[in-house]
Coordinates of C-alpha atoms and ligand atoms in Angstrom, one line a residue:
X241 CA 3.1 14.2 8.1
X242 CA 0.3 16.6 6.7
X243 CA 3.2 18.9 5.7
X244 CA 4.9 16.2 3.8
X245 CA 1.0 15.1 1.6
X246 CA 1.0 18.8 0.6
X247 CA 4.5 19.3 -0.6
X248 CA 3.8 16.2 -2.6
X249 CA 1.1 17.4 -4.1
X250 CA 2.2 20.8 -4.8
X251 CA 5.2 19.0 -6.5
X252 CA 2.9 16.9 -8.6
X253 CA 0.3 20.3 -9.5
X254 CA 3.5 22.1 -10.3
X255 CA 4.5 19.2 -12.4
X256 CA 1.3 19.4 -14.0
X257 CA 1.2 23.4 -14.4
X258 CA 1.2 25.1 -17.9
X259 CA -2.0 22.3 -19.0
X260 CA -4.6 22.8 -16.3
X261 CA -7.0 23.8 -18.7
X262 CA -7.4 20.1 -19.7
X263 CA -6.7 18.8 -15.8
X264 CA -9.5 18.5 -13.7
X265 CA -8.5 17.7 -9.8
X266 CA -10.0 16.6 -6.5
X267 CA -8.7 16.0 -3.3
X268 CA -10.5 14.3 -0.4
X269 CA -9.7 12.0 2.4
X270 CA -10.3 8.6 2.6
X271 CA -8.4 5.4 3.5
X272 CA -6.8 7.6 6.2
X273 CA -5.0 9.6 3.7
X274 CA -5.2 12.7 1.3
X275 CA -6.0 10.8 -2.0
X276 CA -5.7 13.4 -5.3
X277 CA -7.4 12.3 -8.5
X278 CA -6.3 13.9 -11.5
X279 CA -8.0 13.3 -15.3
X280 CA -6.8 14.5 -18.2
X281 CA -8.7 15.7 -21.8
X282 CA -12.4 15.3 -20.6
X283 CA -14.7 18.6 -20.2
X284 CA -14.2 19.5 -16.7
X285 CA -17.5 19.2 -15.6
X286 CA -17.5 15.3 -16.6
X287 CA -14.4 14.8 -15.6
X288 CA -15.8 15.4 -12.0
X289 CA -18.7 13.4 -12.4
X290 CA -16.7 10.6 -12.3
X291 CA -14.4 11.4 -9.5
X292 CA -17.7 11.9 -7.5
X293 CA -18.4 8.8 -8.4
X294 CA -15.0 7.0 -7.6
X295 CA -15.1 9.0 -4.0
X296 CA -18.1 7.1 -3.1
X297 CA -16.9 4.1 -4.3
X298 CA -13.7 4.3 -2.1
X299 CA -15.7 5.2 1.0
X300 CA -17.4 2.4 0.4
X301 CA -14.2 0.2 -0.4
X302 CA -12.9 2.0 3.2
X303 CA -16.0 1.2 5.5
X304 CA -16.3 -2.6 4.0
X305 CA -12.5 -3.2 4.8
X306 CA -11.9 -1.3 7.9
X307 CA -9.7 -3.5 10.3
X308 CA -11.3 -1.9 13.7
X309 CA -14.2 0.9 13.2
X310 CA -17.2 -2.0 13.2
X311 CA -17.6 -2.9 9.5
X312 CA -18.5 -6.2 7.4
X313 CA -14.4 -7.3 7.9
X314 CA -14.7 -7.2 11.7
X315 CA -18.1 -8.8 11.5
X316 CA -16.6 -11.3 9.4
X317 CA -13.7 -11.9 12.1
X318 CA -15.9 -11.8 15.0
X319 CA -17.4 -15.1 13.3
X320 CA -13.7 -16.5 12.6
X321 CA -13.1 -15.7 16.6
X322 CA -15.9 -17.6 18.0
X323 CA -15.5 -20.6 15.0
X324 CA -18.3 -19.6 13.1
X325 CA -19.2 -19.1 9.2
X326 CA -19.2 -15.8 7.9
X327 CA -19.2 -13.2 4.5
X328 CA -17.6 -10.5 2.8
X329 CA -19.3 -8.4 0.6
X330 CA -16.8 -8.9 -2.0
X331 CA -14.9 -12.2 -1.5
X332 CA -12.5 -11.7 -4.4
X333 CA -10.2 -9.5 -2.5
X334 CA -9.7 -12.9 -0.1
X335 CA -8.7 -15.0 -2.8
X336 CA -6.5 -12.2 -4.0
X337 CA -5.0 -11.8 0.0
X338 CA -4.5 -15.9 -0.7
X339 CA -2.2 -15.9 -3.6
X340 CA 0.1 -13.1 -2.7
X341 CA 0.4 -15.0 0.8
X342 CA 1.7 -17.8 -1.0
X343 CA 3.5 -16.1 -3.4
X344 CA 5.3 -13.7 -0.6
X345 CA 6.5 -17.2 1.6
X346 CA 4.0 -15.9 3.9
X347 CA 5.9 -12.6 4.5
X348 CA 2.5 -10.8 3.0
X349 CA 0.2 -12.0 6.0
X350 CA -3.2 -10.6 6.4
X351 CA -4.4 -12.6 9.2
X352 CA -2.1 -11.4 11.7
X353 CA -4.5 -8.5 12.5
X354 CA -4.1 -9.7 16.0
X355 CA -0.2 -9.1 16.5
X356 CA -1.2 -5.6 14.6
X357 CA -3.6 -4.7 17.0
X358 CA -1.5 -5.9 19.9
X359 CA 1.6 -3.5 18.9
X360 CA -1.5 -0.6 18.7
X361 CA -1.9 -0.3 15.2
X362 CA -5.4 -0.3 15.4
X363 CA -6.0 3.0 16.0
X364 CA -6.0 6.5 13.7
X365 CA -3.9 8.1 16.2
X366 CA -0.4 6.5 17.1
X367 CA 1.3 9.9 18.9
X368 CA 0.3 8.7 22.6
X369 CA 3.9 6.6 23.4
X370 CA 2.0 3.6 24.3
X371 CA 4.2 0.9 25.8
X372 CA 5.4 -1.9 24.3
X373 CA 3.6 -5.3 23.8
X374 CA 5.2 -7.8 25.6
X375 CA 7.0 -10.6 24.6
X376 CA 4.9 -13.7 26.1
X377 CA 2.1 -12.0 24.2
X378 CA 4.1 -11.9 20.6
X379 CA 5.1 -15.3 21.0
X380 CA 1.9 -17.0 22.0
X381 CA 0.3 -15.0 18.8
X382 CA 3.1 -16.0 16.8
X383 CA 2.6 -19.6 18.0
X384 CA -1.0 -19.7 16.6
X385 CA 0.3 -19.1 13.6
X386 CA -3.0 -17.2 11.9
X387 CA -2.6 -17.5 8.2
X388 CA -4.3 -17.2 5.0
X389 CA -4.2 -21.3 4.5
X390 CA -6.6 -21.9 7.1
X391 CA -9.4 -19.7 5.3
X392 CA -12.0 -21.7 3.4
X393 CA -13.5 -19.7 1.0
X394 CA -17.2 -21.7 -0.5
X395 CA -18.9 -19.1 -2.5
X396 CA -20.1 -16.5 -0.2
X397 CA -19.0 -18.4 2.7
X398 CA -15.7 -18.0 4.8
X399 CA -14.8 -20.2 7.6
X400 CA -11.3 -20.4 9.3
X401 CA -9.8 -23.7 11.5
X402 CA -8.0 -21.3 13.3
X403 CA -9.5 -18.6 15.8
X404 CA -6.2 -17.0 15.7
X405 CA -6.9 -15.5 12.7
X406 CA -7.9 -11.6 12.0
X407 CA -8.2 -10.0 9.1
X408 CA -6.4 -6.8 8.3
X409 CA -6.4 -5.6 4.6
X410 CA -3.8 -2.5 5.3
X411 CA -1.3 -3.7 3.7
X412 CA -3.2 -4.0 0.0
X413 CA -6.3 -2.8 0.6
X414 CA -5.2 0.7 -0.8
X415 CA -3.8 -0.5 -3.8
X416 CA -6.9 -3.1 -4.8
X417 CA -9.1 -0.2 -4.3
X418 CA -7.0 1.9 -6.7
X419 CA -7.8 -0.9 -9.0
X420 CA -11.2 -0.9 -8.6
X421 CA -11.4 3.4 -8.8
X422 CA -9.5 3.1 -11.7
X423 CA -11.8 0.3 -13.7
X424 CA -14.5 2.6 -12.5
X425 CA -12.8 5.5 -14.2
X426 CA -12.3 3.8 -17.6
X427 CA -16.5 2.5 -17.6
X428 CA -17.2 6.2 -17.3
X429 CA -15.2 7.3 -20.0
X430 CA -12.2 8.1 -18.7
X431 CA -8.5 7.3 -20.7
X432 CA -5.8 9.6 -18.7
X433 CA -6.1 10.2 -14.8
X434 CA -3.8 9.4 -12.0
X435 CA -5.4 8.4 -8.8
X436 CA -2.8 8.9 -5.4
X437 CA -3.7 7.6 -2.7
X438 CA -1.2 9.1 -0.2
X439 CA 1.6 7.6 -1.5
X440 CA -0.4 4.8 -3.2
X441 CA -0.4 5.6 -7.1
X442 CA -2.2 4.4 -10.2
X443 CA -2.0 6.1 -13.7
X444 CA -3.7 5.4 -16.9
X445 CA -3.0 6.8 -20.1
X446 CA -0.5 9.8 -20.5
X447 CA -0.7 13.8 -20.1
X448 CA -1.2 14.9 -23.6
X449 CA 1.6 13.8 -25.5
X450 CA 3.5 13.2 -22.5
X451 CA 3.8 10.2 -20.2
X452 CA 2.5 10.8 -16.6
X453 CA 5.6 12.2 -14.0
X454 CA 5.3 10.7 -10.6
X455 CA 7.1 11.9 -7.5
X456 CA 8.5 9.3 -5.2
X457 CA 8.6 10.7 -1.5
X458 CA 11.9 10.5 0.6
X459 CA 11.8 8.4 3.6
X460 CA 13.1 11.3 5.5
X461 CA 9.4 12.2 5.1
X462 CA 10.5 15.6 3.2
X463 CA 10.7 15.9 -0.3
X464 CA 11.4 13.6 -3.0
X465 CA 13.6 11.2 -3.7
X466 CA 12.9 10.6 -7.2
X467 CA 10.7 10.5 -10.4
X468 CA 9.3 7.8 -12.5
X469 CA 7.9 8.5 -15.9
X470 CA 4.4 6.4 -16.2
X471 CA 2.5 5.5 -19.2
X472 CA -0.7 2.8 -20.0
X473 CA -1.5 1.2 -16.8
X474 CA 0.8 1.0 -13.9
X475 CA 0.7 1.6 -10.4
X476 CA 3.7 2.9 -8.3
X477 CA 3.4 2.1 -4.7
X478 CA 5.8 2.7 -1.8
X479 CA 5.7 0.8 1.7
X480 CA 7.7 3.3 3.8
X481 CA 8.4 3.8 7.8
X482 CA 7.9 7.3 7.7
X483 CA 4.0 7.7 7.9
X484 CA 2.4 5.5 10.6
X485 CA 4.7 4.1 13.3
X486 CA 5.3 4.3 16.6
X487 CA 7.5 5.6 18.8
X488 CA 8.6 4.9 22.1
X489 CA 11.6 5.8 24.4
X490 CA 13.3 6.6 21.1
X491 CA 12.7 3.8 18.7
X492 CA 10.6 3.7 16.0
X493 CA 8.3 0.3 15.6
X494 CA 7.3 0.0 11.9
X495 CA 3.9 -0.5 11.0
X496 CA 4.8 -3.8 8.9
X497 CA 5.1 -6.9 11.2
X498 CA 7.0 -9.8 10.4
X499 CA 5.0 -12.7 11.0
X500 CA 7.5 -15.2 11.7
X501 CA 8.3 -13.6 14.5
X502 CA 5.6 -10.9 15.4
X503 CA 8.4 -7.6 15.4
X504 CA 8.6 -4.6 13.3
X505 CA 10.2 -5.0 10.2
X506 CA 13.5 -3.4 10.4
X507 CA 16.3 -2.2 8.0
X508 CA 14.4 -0.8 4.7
X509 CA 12.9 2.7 5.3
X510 CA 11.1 2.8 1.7
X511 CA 10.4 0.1 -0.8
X512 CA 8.7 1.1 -4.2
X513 CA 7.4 -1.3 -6.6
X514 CA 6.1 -0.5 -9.8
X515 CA 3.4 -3.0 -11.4
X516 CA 0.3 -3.2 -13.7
X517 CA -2.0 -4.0 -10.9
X518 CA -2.0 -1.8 -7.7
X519 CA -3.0 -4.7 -5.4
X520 CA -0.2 -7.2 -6.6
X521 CA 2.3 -3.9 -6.0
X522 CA 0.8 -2.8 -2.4
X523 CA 1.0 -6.5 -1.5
X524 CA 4.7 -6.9 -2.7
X525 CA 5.9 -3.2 -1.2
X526 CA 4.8 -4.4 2.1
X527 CA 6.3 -8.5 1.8
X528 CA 9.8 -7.4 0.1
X529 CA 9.7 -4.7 3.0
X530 CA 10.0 -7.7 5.6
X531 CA 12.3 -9.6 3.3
X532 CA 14.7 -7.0 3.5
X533 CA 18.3 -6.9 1.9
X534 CA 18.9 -10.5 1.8
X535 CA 15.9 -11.4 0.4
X536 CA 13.7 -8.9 -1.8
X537 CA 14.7 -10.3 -4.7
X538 CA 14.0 -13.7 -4.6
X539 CA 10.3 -12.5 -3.0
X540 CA 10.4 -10.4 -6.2
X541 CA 10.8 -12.7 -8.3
X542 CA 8.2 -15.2 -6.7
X543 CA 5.6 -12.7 -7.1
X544 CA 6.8 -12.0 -10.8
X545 CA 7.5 -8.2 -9.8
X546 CA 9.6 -6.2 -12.6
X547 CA 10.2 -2.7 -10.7
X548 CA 11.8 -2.3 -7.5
X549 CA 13.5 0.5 -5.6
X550 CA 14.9 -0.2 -1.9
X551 CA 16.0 2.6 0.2
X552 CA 18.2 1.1 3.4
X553 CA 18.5 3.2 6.8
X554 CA 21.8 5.0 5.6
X555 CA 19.7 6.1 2.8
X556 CA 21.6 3.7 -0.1
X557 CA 18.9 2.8 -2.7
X558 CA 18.8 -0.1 -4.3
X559 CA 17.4 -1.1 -7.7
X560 CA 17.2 -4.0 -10.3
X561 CA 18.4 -3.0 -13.8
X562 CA 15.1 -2.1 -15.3
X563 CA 14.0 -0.1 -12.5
X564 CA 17.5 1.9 -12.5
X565 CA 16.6 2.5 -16.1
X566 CA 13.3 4.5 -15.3
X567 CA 14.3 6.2 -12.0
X568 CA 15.6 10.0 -12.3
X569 CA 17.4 11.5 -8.9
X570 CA 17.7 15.2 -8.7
X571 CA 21.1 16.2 -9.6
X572 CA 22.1 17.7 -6.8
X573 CA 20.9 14.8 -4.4
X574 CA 22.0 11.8 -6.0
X575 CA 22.2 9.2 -3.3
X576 CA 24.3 6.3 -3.3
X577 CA 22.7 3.6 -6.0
X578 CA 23.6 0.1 -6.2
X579 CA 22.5 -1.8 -9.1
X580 CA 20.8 -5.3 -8.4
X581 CA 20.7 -8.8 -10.5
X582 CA 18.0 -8.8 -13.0
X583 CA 15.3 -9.8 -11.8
X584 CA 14.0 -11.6 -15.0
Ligands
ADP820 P1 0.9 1.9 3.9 O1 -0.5 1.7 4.4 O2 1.7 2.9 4.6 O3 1.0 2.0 2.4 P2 1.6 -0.9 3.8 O4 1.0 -1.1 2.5 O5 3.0 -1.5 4.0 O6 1.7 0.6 4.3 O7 0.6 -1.6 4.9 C1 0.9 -1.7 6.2 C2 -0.3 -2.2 7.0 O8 -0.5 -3.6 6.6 C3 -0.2 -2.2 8.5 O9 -0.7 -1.0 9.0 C4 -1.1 -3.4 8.9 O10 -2.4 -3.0 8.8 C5 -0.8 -4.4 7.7 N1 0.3 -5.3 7.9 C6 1.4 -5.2 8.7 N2 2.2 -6.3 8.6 C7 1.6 -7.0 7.6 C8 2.0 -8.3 7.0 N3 3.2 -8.9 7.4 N4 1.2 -8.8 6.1 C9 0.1 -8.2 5.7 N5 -0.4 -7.1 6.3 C10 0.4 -6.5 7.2
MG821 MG1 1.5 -2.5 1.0

């Protein structure tokens, strides 16, 4: 896994090489993952100013959110669990976790952090073969139904009718806090930087003259799959099987549970959506991942998504007509593309 962070980000330095003098870089770990800021055409020295300053911030964003180390979100569903009113530092990302619930048919479900936990997901380190949760548990959590309807939101306040329901921000929580980074980034001065968050990508402004050059990693976990030229502000996430799963006797249990009925998503190893706002994109990776082939696009559509790329298990990629317009393969690894209905 480490292996596969680096050769991304020596693809995306060598990308880059021949203008350093006007790149500054960092790399640090947060959110679980590497995350590489790069800002172009500011002196170097406040160029880093501000990434100090973004570090902190996501540090911040990763403590408030965590989903198990004790923080204000397990606080927060500690009340929920025994029926009681509690807060969130920053409510907003709630009402945000609200509409792209309704938008994703409920696909994009942040208040299954029980059937999460339950299939050990909770946990930084998933290499110890843990057995399987059984099925009586998965149904009777599924059967409780936890959702992002039976939050109240008043103000500060948040209450839930339901006990079943536990917050778990993984599946966005990267991409709104890319967002926020990148906001923070622009107040202090900043008009060209690219902030990856393993995987999890927001640009601003170009390189130079030249729009930004993204990598897009290959769900065999090595290299890359392809490149996407990015300009003004867009972010380029990809939901993928290859990074945290689990594996026992064999089979690999994604990280992304379907919540109608509690199991690993299954069929798409990689799904890559391109969008304005990192949330909305993190959110839409993860729902049209549980959609799968039959359904992506309609979910797509629903959450007014322009750029998708699908990758299947036999490693066919599929792409709506705009997307397939901004993808490059490498030449000599050109997989098998098939071209979607538009998708507006
Ligand atoms: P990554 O973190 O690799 O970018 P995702 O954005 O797809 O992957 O997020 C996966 C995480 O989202 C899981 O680890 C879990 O915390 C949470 N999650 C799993 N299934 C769902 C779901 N159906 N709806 C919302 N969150 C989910
Ligand atoms: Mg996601």
């Amino acid at each position: 896994m480490k292996h596969t962070r680096i050769y991304l980000y020596s693809f995306l330095v060598l990308l880059f090489s021949g203008c350093s003098h006007q790149l500054s870089q960092q790399q640090f770990y947060v959110f679980g993952t590497l995350v590489g800021v790069s800002i172009w055409g500011l002196p170097t020295q406040q160029a880093n100013e501000a990434i100090n300053v973004i570090t902190k911030d996501l540090h911040l964003m990763h403590h408030q959110w965590h989903a198990w180390n004790p923080s204000p979100l397990t606080d927060l569903n500690q009340a929920i669990a025994a029926g009681q009113m509690g807060t969130l530092p920053d409510p907003v990302v709630l009402q945000k976790a609200k509409n792209f619930y309704t938008q994703s048919d409920g696909l994009f479900n942040p208040a299954i952090g029980q059937l999460i936990n339950l299939w050990g997901f909770h946990q930084d380190d998933l290499s110890d073969n843990q057995a399987l949760p059984s099925p009586e548990k998965i149904a009777d959590l599924v059967a409780l139904s936890p959702n992002m309807d039976d939050i109240d939101i008043e103000g500060n306040h948040i209450s839930s009718h339901n006990r079943a329901v536990q917050l778990d921000f993984g599946a966005f929580a990267k991409g709104y806090a890319i967002d926020l980074a990148m906001n923070k980034l622009r107040q202090l001065g900043v008009q060209n930087a690219i902030i990856n968050a393993g995987g999890n990508l927001k640009i601003i402004g170009q390189k130079g003259e030249a729009p930004w050059v993204i990598g897009i990693r290959h769900p065999s976990g090595t290299g890359i799959l392809a490149a996407v030229a990015v300009s003004g502000e867009e972010s380029v996430i990809t939901s993928g099987n290859y990074e945290r799963f689990r594996e026992y006797q064999g089979v690999r249990y994604s990280h992304i549970i379907d919540p109608r009925n509690g199991m690993p998503a299954q069929g798409l190893t990689s799904v890559t959506v391109i969008a304005r706002s990192g949330a909305l994109a993190d959110a839409a990776s993860t729902a049209l991942t549980i959609a799968g082939l039959k359904h992506w696009h309609r979910i797509a559509r629903q959450m007014g998504i322009k750029y998708v790329m699908l990758v299947d298990e036999a490693g066919t990629v599929y792409v709506n007509p705009k997307m397939a317009e901004r993808v490059q393969f490498p030449s000599d690894k050109k997989p098998r593309i098939i071209v979607s209905a538009p998708l507006n």
